[in-house]
PDB file of C-alpha atoms in Angstrom:
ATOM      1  CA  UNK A   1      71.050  99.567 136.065  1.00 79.00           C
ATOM      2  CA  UNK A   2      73.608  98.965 133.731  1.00 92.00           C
ATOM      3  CA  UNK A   3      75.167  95.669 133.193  1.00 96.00           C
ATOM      4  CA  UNK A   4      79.281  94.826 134.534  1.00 98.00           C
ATOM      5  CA  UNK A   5      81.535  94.934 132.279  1.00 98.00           C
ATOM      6  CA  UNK A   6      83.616  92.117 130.912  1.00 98.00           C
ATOM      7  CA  UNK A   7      85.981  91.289 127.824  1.00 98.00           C
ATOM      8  CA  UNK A   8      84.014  89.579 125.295  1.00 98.00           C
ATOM      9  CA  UNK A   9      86.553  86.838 124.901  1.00 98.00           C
ATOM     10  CA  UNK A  10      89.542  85.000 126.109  1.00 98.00           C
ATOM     11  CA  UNK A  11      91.558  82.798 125.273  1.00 97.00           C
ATOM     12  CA  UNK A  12      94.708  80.635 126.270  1.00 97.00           C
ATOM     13  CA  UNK A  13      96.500  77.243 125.767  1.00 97.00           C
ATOM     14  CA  UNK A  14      95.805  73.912 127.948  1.00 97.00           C
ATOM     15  CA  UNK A  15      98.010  74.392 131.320  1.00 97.00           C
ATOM     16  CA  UNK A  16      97.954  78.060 131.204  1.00 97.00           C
ATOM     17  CA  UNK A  17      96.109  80.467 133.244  1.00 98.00           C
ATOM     18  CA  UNK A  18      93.854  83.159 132.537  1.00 98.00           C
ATOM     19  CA  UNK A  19      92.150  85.850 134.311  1.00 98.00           C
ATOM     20  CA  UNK A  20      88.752  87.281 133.428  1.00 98.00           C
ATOM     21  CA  UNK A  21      87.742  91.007 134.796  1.00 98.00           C
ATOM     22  CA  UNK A  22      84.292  92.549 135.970  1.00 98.00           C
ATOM     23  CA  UNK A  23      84.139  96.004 136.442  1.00 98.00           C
ATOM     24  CA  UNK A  24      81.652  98.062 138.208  1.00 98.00           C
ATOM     25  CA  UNK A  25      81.207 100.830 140.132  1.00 97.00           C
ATOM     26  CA  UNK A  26      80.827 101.221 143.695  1.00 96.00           C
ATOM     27  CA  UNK A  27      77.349 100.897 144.149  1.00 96.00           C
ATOM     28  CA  UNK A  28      77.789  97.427 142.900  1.00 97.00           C
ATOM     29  CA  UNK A  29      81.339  95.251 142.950  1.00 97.00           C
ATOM     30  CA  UNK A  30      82.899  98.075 144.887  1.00 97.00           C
ATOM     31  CA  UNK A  31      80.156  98.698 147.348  1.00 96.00           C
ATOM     32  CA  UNK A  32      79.622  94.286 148.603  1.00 97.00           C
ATOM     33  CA  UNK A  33      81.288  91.443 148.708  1.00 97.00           C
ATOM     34  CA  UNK A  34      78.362  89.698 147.053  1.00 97.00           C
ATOM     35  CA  UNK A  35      80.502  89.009 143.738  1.00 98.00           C
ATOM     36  CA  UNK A  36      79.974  85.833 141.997  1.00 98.00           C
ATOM     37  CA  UNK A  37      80.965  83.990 138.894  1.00 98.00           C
ATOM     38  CA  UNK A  38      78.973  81.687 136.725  1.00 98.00           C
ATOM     39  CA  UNK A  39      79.957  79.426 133.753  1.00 98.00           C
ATOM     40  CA  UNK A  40      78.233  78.556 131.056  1.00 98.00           C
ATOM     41  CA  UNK A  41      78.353  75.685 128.111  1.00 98.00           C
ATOM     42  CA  UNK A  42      76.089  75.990 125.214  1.00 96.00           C
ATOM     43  CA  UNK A  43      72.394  74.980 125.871  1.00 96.00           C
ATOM     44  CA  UNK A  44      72.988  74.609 129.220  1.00 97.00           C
ATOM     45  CA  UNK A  45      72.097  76.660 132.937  1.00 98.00           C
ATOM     46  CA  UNK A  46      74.874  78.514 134.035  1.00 98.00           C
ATOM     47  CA  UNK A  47      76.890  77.077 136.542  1.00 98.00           C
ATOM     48  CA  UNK A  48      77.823  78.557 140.070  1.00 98.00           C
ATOM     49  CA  UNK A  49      81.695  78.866 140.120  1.00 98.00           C
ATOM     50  CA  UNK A  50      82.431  81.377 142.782  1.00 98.00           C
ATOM     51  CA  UNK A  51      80.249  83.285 145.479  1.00 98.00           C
ATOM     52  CA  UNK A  52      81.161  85.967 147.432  1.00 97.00           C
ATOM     53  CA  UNK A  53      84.154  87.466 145.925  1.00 97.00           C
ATOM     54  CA  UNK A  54      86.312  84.531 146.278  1.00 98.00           C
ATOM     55  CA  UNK A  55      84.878  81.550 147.811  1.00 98.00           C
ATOM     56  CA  UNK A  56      84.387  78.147 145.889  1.00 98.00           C
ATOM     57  CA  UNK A  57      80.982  75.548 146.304  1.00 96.00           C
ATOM     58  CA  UNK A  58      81.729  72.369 147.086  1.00 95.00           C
ATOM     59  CA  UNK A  59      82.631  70.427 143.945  1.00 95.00           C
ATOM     60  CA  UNK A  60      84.197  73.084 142.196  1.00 97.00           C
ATOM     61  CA  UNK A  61      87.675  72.716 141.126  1.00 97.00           C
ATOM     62  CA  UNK A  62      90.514  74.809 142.939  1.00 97.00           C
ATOM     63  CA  UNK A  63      91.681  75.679 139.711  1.00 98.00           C
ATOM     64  CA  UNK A  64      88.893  78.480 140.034  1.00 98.00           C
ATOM     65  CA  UNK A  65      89.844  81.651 142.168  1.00 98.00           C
ATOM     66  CA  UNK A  66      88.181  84.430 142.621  1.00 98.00           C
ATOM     67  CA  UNK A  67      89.513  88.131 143.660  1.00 98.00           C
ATOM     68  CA  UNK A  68      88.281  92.066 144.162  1.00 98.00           C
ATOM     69  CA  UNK A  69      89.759  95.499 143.935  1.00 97.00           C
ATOM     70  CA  UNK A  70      87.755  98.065 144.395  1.00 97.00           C
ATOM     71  CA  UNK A  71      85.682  98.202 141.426  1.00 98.00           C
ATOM     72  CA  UNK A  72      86.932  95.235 139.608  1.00 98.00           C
ATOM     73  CA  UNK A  73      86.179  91.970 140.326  1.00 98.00           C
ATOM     74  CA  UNK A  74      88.346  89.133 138.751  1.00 98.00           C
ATOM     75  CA  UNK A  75      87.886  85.214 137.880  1.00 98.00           C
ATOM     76  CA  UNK A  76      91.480  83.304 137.312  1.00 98.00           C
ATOM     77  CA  UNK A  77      91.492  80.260 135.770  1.00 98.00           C
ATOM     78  CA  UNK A  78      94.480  78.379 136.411  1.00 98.00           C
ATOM     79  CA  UNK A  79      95.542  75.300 134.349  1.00 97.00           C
ATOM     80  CA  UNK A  80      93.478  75.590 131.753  1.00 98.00           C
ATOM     81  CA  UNK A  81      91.590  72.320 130.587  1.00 97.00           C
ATOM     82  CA  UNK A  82      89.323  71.908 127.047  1.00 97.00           C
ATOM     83  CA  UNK A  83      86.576  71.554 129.502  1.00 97.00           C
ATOM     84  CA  UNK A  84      86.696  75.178 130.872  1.00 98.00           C
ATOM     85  CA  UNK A  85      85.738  76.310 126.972  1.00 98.00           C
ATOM     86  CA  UNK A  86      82.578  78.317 127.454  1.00 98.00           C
ATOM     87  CA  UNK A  87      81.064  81.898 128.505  1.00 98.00           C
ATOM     88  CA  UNK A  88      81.637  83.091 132.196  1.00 98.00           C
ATOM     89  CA  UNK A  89      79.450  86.094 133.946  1.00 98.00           C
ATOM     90  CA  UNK A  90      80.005  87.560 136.903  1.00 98.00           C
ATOM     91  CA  UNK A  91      77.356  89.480 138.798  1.00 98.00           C
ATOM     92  CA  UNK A  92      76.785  91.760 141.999  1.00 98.00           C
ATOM     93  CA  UNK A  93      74.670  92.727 144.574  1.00 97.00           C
ATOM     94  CA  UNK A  94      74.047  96.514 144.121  1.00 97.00           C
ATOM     95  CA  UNK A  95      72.654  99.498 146.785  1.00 96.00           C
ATOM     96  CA  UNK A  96      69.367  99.203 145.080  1.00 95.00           C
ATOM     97  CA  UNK A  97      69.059  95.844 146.338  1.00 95.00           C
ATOM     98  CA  UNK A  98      69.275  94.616 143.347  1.00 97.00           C
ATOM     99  CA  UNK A  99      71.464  92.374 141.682  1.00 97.00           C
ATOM    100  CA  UNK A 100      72.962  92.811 137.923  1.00 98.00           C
ATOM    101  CA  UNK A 101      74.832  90.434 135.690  1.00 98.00           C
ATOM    102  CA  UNK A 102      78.263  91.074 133.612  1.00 98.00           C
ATOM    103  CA  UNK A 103      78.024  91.046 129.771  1.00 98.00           C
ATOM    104  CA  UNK A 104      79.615  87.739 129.493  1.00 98.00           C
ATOM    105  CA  UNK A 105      83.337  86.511 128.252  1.00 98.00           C
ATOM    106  CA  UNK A 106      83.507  83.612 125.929  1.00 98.00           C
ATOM    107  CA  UNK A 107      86.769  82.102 127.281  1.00 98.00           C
ATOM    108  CA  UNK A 108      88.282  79.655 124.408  1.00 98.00           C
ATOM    109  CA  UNK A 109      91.301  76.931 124.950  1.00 97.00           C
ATOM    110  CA  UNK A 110      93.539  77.085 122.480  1.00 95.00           C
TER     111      UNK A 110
ATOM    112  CA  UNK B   1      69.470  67.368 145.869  1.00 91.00           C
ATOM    113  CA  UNK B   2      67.226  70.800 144.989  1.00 95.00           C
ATOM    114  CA  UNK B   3      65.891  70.906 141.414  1.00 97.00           C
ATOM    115  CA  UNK B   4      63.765  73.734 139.712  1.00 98.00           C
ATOM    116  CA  UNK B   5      61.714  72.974 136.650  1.00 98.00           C
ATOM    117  CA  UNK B   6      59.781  75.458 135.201  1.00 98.00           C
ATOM    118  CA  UNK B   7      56.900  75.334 133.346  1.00 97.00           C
ATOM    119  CA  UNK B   8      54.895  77.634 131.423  1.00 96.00           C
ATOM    120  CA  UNK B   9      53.509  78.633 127.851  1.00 96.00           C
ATOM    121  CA  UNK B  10      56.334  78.675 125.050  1.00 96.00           C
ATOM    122  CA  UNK B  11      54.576  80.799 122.919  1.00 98.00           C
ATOM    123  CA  UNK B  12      53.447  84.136 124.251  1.00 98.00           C
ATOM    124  CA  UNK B  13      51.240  87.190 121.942  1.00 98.00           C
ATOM    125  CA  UNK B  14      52.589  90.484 121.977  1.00 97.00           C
ATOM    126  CA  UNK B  15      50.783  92.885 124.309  1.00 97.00           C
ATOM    127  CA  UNK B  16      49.842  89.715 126.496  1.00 98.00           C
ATOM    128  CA  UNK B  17      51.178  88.510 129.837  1.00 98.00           C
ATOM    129  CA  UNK B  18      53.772  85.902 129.966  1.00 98.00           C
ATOM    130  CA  UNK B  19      53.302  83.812 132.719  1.00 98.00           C
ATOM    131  CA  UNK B  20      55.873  80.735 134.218  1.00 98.00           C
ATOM    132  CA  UNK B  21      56.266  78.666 137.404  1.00 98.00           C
ATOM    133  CA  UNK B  22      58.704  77.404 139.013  1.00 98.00           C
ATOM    134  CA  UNK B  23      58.437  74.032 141.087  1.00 98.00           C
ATOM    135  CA  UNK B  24      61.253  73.054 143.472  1.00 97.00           C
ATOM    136  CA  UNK B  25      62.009  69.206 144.746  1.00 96.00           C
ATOM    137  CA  UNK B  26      64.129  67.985 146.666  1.00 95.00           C
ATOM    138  CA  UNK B  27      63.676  70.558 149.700  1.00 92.00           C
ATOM    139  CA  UNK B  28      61.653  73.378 151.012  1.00 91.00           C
ATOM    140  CA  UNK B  29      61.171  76.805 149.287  1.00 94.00           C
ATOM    141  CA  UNK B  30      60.977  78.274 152.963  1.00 92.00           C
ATOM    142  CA  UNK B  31      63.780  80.763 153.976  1.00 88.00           C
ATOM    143  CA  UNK B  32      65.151  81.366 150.986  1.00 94.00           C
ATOM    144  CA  UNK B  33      65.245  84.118 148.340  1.00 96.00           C
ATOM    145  CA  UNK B  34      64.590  82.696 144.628  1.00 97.00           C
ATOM    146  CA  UNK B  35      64.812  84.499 141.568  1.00 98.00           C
ATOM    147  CA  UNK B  36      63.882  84.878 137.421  1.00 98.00           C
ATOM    148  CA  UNK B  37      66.853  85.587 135.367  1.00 98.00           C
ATOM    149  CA  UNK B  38      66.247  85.269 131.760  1.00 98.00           C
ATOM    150  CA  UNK B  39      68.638  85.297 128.320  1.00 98.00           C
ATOM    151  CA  UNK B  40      68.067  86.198 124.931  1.00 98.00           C
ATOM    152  CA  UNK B  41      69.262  84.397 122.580  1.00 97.00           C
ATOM    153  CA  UNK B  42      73.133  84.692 121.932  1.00 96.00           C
ATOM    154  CA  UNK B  43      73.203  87.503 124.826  1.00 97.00           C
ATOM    155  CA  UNK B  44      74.112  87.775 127.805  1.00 97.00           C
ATOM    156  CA  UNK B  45      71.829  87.160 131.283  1.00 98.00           C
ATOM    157  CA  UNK B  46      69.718  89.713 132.778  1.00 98.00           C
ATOM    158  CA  UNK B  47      68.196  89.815 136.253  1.00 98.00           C
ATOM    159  CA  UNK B  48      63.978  89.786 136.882  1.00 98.00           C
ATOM    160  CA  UNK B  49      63.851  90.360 140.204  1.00 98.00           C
ATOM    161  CA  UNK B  50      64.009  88.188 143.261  1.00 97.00           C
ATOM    162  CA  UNK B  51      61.152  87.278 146.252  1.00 97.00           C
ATOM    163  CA  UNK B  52      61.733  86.099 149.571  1.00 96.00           C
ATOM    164  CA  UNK B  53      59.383  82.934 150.645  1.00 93.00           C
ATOM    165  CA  UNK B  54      57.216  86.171 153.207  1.00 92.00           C
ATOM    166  CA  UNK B  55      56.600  87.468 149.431  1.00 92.00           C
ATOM    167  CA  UNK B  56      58.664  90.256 149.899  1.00 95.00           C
ATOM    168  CA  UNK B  57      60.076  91.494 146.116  1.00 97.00           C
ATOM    169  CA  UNK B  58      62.782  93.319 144.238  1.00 97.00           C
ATOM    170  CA  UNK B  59      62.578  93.610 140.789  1.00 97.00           C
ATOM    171  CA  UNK B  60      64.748  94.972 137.756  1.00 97.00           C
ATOM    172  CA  UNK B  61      64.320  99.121 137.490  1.00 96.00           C
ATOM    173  CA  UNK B  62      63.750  98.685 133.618  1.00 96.00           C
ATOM    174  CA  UNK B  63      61.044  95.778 134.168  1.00 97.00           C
ATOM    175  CA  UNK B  64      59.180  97.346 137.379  1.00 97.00           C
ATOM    176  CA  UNK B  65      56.335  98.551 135.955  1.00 97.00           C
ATOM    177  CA  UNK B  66      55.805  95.101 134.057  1.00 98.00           C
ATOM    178  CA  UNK B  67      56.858  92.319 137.216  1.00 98.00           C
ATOM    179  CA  UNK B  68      54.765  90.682 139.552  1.00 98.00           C
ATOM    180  CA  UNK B  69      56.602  87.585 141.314  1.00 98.00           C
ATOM    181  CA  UNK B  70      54.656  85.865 143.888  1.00 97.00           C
ATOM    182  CA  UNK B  71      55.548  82.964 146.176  1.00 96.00           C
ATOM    183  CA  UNK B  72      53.032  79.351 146.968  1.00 95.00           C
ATOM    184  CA  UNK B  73      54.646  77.484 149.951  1.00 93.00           C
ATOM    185  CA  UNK B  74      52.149  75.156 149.845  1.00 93.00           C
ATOM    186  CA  UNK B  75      52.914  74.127 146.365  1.00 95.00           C
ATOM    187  CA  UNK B  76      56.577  74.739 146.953  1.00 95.00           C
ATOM    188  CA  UNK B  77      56.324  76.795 143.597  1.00 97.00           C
ATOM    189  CA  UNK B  78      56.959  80.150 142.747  1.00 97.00           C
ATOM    190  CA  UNK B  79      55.970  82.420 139.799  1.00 98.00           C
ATOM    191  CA  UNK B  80      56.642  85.292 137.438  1.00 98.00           C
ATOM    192  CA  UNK B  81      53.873  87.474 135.567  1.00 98.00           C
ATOM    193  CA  UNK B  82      55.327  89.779 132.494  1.00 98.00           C
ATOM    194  CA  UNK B  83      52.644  92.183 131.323  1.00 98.00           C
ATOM    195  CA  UNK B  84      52.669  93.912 127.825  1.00 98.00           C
ATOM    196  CA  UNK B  85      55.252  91.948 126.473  1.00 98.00           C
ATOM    197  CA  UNK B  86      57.140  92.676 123.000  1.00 98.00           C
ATOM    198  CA  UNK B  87      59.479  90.584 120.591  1.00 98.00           C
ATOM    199  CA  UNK B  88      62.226  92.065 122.898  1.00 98.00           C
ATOM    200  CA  UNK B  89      61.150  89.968 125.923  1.00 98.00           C
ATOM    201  CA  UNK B  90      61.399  86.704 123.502  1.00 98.00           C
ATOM    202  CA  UNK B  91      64.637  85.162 125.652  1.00 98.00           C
ATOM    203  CA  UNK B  92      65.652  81.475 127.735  1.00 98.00           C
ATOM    204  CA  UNK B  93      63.875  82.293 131.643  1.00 98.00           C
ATOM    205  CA  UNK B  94      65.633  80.701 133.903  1.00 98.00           C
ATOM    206  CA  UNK B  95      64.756  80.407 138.211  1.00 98.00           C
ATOM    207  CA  UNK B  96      66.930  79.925 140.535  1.00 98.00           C
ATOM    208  CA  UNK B  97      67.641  79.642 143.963  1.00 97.00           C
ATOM    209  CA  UNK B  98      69.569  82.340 145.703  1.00 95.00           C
ATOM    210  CA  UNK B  99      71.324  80.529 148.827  1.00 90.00           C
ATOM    211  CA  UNK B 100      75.169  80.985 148.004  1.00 85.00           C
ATOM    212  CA  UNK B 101      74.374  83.238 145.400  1.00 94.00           C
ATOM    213  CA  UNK B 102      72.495  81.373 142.610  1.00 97.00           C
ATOM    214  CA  UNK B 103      73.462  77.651 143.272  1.00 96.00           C
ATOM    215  CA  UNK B 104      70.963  76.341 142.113  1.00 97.00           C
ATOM    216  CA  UNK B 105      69.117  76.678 138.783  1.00 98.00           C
ATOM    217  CA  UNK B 106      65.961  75.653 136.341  1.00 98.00           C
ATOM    218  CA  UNK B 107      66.963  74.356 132.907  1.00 98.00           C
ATOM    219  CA  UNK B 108      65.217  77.389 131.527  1.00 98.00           C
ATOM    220  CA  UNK B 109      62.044  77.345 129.324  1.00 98.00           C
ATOM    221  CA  UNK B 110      61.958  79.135 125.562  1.00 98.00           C
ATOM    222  CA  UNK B 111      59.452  81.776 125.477  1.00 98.00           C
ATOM    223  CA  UNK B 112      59.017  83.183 122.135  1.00 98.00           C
ATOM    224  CA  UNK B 113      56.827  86.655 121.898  1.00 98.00           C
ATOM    225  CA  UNK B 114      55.233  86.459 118.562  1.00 97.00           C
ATOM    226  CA  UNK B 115      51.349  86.799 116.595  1.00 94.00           C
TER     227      UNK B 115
END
């Protein structure tokens, strides 16, 4: 299975916003609404940020949003803080009942 | 509060069989799917497989024929065999918990591949 894919980086200034992609195919994003969105500092376990497209755990900040169309699934940061410097993957459920992981954006405040 | 830990040999020989645990606290491993995702270092994560507490299993198509993940509810633990492995399966292995998709996590173990 091949892995999403995602920008390597992004980048913005404190206050703005900034919207990560993941695009599969439609065995995978396209196919389920099993889409979610991890974050990740250095040295540390990612860090549920989104599950199931677009909905948030409790204690995650509503600064986090999370979107699909068709094969693309998106993560929009909004009011970007120094905080929210560090890599983001998304990843799917897919028809082989399987799930597979994006290749990762490094997302860098400015 | 769930936690995983996971324990296991750091220091693996090529052509041998990794082998890790992972012990959850803090509530039972019944009813829920948990999985091994690991991460080389400086790249991104890739997906094991996953097993559901009957011991049911899915595993990654390019790491079939060298997965077995089994399930102890007794011991509210859960492991992951690696068979033949190679400096390319040297990586951070992480388990976690599949409930609303992976909320909750190990802090990974380092297992280095190497004679």
């Amino acid at each position: 299975q091949s892995a999403l894919t995602q920008p390597a980086s992004v980048s913005g200034s404190p206050g703005q916003s900034i919207t990560i992609s993941c695009t599969g195919t439609s065995s995978d994003v396209g196919g389920y609404n099993y889409v979610s969105w991890y974050q990740q500092h250095p040295g540390k376990a990612p860090k549920l940020m989104i599950y199931d497209v677009s909905n948030r755990p409790s204690g995650v900040s509503n600064r986090f949003s999370g979107s699909k169309s068709g094969n693309t699934a998106s993560l929009t940061i909004s009011g970007l803080q120094a905080e929210d410097e560090a890599d983001y993957y998304c990843s799917s459920y897919t028809s082989s009942s399987t799930d597979v992981f994006g290749t990762g954006t490094k997302v860098t405040v400015l | 509060q769930v936690q995983l830990q996971e324990s296991g040999p750091g220091l693996v020989k090529p052509s041998e069989t990794l082998s890790l645990t992972c012990t959850v606290s803090g509530g039972s491993i019944s009813s829920y799917y948990w999985s091994w995702i690991r991460q080389p270092a400086g790249k991104g994560l890739e997906w094991i497989g996953r097993i559901y507490t009957s011991g049911s299993t899915n595993y990654n198509p390019s790491l079939k024929s060298r997965v077995t993940m089994s399930v102890d509810t007794s011991k509210n633990q859960f492991s992951l065999k690696l068979s033949s492995v190679t400096a390319a399966d040297t990586a951070v292995y992480y388990c976690a918990r599949v409930g609303e998709a992976y909320d909750y996590w190990g802090q990974g173990t380092l297992v280095t591949v190497s004679s």
